[in-house]
JSON list of C-alpha atoms in Angstrom, two decimals:
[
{"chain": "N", "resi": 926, "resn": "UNK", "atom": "CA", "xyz": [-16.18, 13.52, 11.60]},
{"chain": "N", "resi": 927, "resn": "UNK", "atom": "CA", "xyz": [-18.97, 15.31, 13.55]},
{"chain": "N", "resi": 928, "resn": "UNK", "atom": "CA", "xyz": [-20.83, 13.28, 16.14]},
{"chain": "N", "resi": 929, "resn": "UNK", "atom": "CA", "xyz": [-23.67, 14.77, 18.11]},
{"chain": "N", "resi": 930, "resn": "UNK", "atom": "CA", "xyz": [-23.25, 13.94, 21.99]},
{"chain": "N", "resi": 931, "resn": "UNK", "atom": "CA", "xyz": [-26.21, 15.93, 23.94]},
{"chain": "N", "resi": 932, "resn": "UNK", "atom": "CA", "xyz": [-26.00, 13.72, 27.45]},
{"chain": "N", "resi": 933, "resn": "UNK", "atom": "CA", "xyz": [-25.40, 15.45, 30.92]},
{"chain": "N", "resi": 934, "resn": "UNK", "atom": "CA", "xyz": [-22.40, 14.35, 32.28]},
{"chain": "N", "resi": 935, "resn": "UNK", "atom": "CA", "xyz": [-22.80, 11.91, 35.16]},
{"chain": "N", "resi": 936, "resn": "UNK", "atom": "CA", "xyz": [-19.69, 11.41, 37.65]},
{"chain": "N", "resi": 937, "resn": "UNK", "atom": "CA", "xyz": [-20.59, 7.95, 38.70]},
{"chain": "N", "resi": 938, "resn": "UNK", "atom": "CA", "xyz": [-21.70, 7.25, 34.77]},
{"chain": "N", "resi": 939, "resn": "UNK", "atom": "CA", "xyz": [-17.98, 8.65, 33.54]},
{"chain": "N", "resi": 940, "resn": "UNK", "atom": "CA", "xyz": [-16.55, 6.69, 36.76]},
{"chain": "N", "resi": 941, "resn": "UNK", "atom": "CA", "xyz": [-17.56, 3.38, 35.71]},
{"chain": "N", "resi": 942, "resn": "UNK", "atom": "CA", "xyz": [-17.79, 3.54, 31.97]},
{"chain": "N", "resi": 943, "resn": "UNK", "atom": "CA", "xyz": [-13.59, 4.51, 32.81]},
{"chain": "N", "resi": 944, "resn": "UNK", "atom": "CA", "xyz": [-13.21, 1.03, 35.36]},
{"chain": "N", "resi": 945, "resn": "UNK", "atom": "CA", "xyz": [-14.78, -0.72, 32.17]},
{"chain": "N", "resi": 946, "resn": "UNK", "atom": "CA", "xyz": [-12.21, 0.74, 29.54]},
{"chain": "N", "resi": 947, "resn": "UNK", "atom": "CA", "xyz": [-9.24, 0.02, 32.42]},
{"chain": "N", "resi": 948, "resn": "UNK", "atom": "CA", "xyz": [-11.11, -4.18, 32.75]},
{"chain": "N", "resi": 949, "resn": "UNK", "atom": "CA", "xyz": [-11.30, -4.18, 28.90]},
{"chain": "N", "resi": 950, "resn": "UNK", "atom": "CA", "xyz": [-7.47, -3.16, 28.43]},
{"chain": "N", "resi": 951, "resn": "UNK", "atom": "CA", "xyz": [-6.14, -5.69, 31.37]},
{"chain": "N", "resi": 952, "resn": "UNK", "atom": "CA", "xyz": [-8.23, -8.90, 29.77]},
{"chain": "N", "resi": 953, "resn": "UNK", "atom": "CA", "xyz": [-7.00, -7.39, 26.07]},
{"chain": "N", "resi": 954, "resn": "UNK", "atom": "CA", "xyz": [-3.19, -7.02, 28.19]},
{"chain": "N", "resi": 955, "resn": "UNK", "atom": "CA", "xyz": [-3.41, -3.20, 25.99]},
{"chain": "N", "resi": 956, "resn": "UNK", "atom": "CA", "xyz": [-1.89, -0.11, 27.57]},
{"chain": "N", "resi": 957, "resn": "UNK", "atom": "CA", "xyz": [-3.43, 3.18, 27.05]},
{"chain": "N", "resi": 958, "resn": "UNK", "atom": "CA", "xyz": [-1.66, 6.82, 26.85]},
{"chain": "N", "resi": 959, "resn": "UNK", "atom": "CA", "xyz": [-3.15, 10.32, 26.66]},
{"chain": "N", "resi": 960, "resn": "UNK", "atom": "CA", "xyz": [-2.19, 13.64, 25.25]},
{"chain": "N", "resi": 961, "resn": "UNK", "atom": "CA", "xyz": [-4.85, 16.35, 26.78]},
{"chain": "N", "resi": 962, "resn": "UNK", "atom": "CA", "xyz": [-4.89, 19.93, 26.15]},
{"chain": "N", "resi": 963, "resn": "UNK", "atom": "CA", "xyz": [-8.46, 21.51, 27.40]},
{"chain": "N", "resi": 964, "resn": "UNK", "atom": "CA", "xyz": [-8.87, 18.40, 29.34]},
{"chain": "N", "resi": 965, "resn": "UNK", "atom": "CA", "xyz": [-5.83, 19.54, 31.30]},
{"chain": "N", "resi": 966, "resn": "UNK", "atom": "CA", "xyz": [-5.13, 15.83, 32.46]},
{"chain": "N", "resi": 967, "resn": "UNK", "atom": "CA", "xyz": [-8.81, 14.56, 33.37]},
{"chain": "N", "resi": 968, "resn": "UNK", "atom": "CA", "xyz": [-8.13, 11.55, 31.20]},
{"chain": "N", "resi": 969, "resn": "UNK", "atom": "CA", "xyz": [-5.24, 10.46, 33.37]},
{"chain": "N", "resi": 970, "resn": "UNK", "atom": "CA", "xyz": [-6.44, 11.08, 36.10]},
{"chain": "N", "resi": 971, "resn": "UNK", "atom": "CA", "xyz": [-9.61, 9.51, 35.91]},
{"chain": "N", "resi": 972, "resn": "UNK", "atom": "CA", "xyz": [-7.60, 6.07, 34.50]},
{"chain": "N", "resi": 973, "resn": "UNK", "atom": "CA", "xyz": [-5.24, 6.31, 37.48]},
{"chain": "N", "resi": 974, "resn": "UNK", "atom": "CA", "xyz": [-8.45, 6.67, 39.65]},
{"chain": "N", "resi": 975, "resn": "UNK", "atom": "CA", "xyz": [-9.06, 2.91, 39.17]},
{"chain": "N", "resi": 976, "resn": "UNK", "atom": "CA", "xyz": [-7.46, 0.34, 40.89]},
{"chain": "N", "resi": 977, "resn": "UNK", "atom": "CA", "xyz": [-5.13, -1.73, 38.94]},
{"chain": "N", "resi": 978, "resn": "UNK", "atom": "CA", "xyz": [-4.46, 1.43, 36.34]},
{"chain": "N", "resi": 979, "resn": "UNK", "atom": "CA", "xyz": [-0.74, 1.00, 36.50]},
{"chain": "N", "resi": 980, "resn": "UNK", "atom": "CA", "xyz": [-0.84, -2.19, 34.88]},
{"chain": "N", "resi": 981, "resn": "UNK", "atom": "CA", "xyz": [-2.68, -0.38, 31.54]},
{"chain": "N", "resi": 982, "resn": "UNK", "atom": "CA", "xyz": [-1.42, 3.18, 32.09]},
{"chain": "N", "resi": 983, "resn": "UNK", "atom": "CA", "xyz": [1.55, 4.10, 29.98]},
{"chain": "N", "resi": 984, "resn": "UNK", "atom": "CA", "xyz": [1.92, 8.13, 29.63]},
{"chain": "N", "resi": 985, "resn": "UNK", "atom": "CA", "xyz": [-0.12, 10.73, 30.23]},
{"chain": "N", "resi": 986, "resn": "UNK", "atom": "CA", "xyz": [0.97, 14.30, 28.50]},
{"chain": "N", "resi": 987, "resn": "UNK", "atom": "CA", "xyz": [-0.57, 17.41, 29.20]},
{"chain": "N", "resi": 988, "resn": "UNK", "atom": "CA", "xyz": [0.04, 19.68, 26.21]},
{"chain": "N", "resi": 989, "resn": "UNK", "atom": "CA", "xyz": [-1.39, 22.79, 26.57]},
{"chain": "N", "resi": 990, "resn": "UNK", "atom": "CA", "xyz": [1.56, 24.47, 24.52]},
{"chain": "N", "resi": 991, "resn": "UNK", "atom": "CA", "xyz": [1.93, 24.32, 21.09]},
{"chain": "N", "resi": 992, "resn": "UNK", "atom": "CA", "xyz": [6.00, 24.71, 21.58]},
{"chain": "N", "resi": 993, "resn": "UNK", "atom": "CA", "xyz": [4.97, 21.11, 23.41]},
{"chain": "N", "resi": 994, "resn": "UNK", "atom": "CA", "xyz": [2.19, 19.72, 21.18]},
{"chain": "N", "resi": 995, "resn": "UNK", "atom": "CA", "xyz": [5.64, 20.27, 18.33]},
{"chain": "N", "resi": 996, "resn": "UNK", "atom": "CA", "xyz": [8.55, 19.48, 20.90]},
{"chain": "N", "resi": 997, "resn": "UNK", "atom": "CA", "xyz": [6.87, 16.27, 22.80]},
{"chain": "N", "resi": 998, "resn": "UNK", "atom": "CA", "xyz": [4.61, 14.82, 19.90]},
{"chain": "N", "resi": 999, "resn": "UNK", "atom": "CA", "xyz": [5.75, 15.99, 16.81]},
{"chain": "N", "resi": 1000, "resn": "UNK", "atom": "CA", "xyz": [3.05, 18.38, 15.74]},
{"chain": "N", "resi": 1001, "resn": "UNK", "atom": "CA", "xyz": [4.12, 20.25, 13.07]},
{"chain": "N", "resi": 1002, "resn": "UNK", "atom": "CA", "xyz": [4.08, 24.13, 13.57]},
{"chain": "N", "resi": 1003, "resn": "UNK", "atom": "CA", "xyz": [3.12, 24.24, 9.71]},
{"chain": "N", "resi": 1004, "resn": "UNK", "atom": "CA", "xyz": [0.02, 22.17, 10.90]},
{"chain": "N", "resi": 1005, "resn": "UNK", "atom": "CA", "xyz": [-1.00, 24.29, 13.76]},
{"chain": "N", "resi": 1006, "resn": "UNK", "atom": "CA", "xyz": [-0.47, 27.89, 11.56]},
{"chain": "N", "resi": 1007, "resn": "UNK", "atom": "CA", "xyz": [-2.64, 26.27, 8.31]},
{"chain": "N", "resi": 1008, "resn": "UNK", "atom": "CA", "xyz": [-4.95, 24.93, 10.43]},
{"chain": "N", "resi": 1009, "resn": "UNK", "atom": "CA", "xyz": [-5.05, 25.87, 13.95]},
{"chain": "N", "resi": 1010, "resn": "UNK", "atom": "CA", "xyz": [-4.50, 24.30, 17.31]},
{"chain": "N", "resi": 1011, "resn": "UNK", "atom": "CA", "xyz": [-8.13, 23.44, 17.91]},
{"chain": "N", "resi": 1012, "resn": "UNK", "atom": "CA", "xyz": [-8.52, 21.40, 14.55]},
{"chain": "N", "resi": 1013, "resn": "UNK", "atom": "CA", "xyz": [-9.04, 17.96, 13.42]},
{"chain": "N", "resi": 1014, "resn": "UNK", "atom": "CA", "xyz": [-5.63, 17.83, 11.97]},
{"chain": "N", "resi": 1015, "resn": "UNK", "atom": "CA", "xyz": [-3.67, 18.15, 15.51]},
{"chain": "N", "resi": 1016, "resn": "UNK", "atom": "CA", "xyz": [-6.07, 16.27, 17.08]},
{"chain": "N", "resi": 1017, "resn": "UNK", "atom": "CA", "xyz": [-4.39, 13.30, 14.26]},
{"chain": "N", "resi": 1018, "resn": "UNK", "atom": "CA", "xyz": [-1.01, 15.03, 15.07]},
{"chain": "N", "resi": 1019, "resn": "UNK", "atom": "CA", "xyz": [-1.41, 14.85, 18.38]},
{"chain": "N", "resi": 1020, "resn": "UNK", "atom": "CA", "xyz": [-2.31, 11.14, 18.38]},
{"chain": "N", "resi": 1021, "resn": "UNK", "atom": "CA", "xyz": [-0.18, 10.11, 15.84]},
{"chain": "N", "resi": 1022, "resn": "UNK", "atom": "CA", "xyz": [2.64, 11.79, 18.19]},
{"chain": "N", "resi": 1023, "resn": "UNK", "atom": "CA", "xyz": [1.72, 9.67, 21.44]},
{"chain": "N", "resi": 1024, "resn": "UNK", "atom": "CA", "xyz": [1.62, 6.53, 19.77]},
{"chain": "N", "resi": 1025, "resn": "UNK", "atom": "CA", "xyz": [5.17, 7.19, 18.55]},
{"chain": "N", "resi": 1026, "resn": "UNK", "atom": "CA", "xyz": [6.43, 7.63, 21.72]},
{"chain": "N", "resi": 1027, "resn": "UNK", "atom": "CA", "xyz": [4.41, 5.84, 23.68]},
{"chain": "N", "resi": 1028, "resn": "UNK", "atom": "CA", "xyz": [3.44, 2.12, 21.82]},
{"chain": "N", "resi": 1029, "resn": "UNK", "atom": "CA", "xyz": [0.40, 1.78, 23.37]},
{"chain": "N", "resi": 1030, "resn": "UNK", "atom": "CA", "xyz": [-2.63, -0.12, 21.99]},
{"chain": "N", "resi": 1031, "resn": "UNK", "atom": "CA", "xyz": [-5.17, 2.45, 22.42]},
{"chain": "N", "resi": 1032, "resn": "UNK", "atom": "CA", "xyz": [-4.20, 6.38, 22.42]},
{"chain": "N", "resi": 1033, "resn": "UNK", "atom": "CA", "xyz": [-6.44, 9.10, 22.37]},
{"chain": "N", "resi": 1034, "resn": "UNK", "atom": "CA", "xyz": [-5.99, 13.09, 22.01]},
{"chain": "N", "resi": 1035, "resn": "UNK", "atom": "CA", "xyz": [-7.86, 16.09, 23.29]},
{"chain": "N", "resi": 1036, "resn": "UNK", "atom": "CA", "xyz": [-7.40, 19.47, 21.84]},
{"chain": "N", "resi": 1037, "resn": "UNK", "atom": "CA", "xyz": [-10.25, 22.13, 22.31]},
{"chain": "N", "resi": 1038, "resn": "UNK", "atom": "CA", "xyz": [-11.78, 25.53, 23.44]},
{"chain": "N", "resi": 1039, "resn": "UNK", "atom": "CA", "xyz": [-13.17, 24.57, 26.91]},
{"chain": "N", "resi": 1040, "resn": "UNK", "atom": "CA", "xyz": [-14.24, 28.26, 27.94]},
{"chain": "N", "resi": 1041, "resn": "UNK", "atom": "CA", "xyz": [-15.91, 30.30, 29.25]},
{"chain": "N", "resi": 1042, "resn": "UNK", "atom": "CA", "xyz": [-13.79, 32.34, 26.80]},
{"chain": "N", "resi": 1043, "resn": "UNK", "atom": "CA", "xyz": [-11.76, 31.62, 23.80]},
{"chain": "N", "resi": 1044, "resn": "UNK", "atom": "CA", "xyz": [-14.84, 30.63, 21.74]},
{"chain": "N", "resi": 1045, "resn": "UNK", "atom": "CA", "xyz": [-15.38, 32.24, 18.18]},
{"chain": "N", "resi": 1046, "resn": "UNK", "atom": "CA", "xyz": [-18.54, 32.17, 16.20]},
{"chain": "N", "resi": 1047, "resn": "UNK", "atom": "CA", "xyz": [-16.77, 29.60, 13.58]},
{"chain": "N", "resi": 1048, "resn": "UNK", "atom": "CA", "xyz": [-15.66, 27.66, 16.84]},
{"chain": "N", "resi": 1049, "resn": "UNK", "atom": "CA", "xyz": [-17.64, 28.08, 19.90]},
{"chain": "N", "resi": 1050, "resn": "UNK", "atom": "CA", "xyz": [-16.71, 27.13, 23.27]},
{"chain": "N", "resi": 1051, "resn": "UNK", "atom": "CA", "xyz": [-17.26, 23.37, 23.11]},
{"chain": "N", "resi": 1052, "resn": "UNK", "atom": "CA", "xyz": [-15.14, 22.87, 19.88]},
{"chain": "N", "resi": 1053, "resn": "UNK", "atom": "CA", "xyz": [-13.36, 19.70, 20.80]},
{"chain": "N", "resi": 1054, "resn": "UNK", "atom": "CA", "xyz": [-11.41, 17.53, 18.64]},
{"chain": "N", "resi": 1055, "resn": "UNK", "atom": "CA", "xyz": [-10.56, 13.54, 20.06]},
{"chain": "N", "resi": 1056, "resn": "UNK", "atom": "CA", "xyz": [-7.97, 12.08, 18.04]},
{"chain": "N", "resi": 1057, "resn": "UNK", "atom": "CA", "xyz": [-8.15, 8.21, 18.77]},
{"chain": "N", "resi": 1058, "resn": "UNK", "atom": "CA", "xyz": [-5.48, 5.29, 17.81]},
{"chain": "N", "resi": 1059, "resn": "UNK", "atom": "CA", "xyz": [-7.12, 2.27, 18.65]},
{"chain": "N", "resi": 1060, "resn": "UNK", "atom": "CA", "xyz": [-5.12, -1.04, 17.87]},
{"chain": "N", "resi": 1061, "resn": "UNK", "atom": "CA", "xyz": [-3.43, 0.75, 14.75]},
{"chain": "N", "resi": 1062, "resn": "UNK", "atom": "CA", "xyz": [-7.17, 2.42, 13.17]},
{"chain": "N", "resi": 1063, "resn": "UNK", "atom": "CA", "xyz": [-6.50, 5.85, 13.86]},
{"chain": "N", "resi": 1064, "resn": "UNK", "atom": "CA", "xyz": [-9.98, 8.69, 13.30]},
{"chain": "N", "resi": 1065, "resn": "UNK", "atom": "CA", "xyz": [-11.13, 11.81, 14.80]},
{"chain": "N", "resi": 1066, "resn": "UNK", "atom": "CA", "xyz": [-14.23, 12.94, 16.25]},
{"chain": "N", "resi": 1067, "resn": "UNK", "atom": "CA", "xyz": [-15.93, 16.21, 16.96]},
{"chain": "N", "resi": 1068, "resn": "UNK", "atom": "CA", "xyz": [-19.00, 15.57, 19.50]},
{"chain": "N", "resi": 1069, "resn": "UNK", "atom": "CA", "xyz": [-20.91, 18.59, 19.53]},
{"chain": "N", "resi": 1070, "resn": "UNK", "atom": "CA", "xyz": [-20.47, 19.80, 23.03]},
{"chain": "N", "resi": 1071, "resn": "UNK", "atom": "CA", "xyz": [-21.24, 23.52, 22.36]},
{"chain": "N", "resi": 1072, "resn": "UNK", "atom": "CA", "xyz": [-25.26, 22.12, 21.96]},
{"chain": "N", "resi": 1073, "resn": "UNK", "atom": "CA", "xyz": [-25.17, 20.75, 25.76]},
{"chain": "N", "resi": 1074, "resn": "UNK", "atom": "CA", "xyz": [-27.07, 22.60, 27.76]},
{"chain": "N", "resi": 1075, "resn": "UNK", "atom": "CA", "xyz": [-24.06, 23.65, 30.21]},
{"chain": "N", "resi": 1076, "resn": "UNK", "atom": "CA", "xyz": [-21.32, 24.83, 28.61]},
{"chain": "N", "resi": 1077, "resn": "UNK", "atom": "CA", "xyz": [-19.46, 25.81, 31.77]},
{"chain": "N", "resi": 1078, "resn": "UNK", "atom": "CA", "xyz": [-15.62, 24.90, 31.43]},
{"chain": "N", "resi": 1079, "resn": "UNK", "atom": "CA", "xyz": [-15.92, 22.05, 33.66]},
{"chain": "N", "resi": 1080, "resn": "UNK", "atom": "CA", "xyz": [-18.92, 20.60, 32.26]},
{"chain": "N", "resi": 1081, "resn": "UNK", "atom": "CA", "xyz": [-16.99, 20.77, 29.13]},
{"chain": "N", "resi": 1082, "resn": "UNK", "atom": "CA", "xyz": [-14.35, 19.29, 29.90]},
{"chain": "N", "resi": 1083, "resn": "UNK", "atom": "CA", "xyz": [-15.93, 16.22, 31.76]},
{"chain": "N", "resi": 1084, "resn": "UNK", "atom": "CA", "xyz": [-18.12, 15.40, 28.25]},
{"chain": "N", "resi": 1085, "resn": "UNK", "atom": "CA", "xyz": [-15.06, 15.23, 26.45]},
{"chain": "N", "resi": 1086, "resn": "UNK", "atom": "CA", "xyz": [-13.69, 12.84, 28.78]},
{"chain": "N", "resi": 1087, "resn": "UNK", "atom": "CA", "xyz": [-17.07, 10.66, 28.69]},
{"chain": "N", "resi": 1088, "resn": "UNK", "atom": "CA", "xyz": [-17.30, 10.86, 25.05]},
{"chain": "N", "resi": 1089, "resn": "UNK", "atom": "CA", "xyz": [-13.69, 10.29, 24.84]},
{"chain": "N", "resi": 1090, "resn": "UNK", "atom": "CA", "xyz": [-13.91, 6.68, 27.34]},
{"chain": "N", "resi": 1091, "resn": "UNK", "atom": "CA", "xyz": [-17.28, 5.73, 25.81]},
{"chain": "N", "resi": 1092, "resn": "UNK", "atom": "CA", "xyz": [-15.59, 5.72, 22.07]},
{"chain": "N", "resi": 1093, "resn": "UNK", "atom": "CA", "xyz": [-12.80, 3.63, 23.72]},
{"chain": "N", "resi": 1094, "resn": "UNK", "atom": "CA", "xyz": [-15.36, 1.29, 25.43]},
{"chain": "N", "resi": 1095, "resn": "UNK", "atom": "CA", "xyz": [-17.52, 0.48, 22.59]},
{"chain": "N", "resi": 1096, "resn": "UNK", "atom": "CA", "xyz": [-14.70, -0.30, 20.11]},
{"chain": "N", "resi": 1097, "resn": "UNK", "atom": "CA", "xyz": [-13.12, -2.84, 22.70]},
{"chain": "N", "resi": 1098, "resn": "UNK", "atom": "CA", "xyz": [-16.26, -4.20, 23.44]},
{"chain": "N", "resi": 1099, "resn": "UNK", "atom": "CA", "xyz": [-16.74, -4.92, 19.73]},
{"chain": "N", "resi": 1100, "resn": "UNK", "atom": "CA", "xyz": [-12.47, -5.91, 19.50]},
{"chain": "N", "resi": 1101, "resn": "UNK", "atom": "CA", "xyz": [-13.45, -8.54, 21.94]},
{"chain": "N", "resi": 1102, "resn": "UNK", "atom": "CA", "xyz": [-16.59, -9.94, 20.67]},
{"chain": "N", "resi": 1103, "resn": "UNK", "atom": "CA", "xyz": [-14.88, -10.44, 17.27]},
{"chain": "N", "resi": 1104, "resn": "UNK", "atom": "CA", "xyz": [-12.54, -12.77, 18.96]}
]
């Protein structure tokens, strides 16, 4: 479950590893959907940055709530009390949820403590759960953000988007080359 993920976040790095996931969903013809708490919508809106994303882009849903993460994609409230919100288990909920309503191929989830404040000794700021349904294989993964050397909300954020897009590129990379 725990990856370790120590890069600096590089805008044009994240821009064109995202314009690879969007060419690797048109030649697959795969949509993509997103449910984003602590991301806040990045992952949307850096697919919808590329030209052509409306022919892979299905739903984007920003979740912050958990009266939404329940009402929107079926994460149980049960779930969330046992467990919390920031936890591998709604992460799954979560991306369980938007495959259910959406259908597409490849779905991924973001749930997480993005900062500056919020953070806990047990789960520091830079807790951040991806919840990934790729094709039907549906796993979790916890980079380890809080070890980057910036931990500032946005820098946060913006790893969890690369680490969320470079997942999603290396498994269709490999879905292709299996062909």
């Amino acid at each position: 479950m725990s990856s370790s993920y120590n890069n600096e976040c590089v805008s044009g790095n994240l821009d064109k590893t995202v314009t690879n996931v969007v060419e690797l969903l048109k030649q697959n013809g795969w949509t993509i959907s997103t449910a984003e708490s602590c991301t806040g919508g990045l992952l949307s809106e850096l697919i919808t940055s590329v030209s052509g994303a409306s022919e892979v882009f299905e739903l984007g849903i920003c979740s912050y709530s958990e009266r939404i993460k329940n009402e929107l994609l079926g994460v149980s409230l049960a779930d969330i009390a046992e467990h919390g919100v920031v936890s591998e288990q709604v992460a799954l909920a979560m991306v369980k949820g938007l495959k259910k309503r959406s259908g597409a191929e490849v779905c991924v989830s973001v749930t997480g403590i993005a900062g500056p404040s919020g953070g806990t000794p047990e789960q520091p700021v830079g807790t951040v759960y991806i919840g990934f349904d790729i094709n039907g294989k549906q796993f979790v993964r916890l980079p380890k953000l809080w070890e980057l050397p910036d931990t500032s909300r946005e820098n946060i954020r913006r790893a969890a988007a690369t680490y969320a897009f470079e997942t999603i590129e290396r498994i269709l990379t490999e879905e292709i080359s299996v062909r």
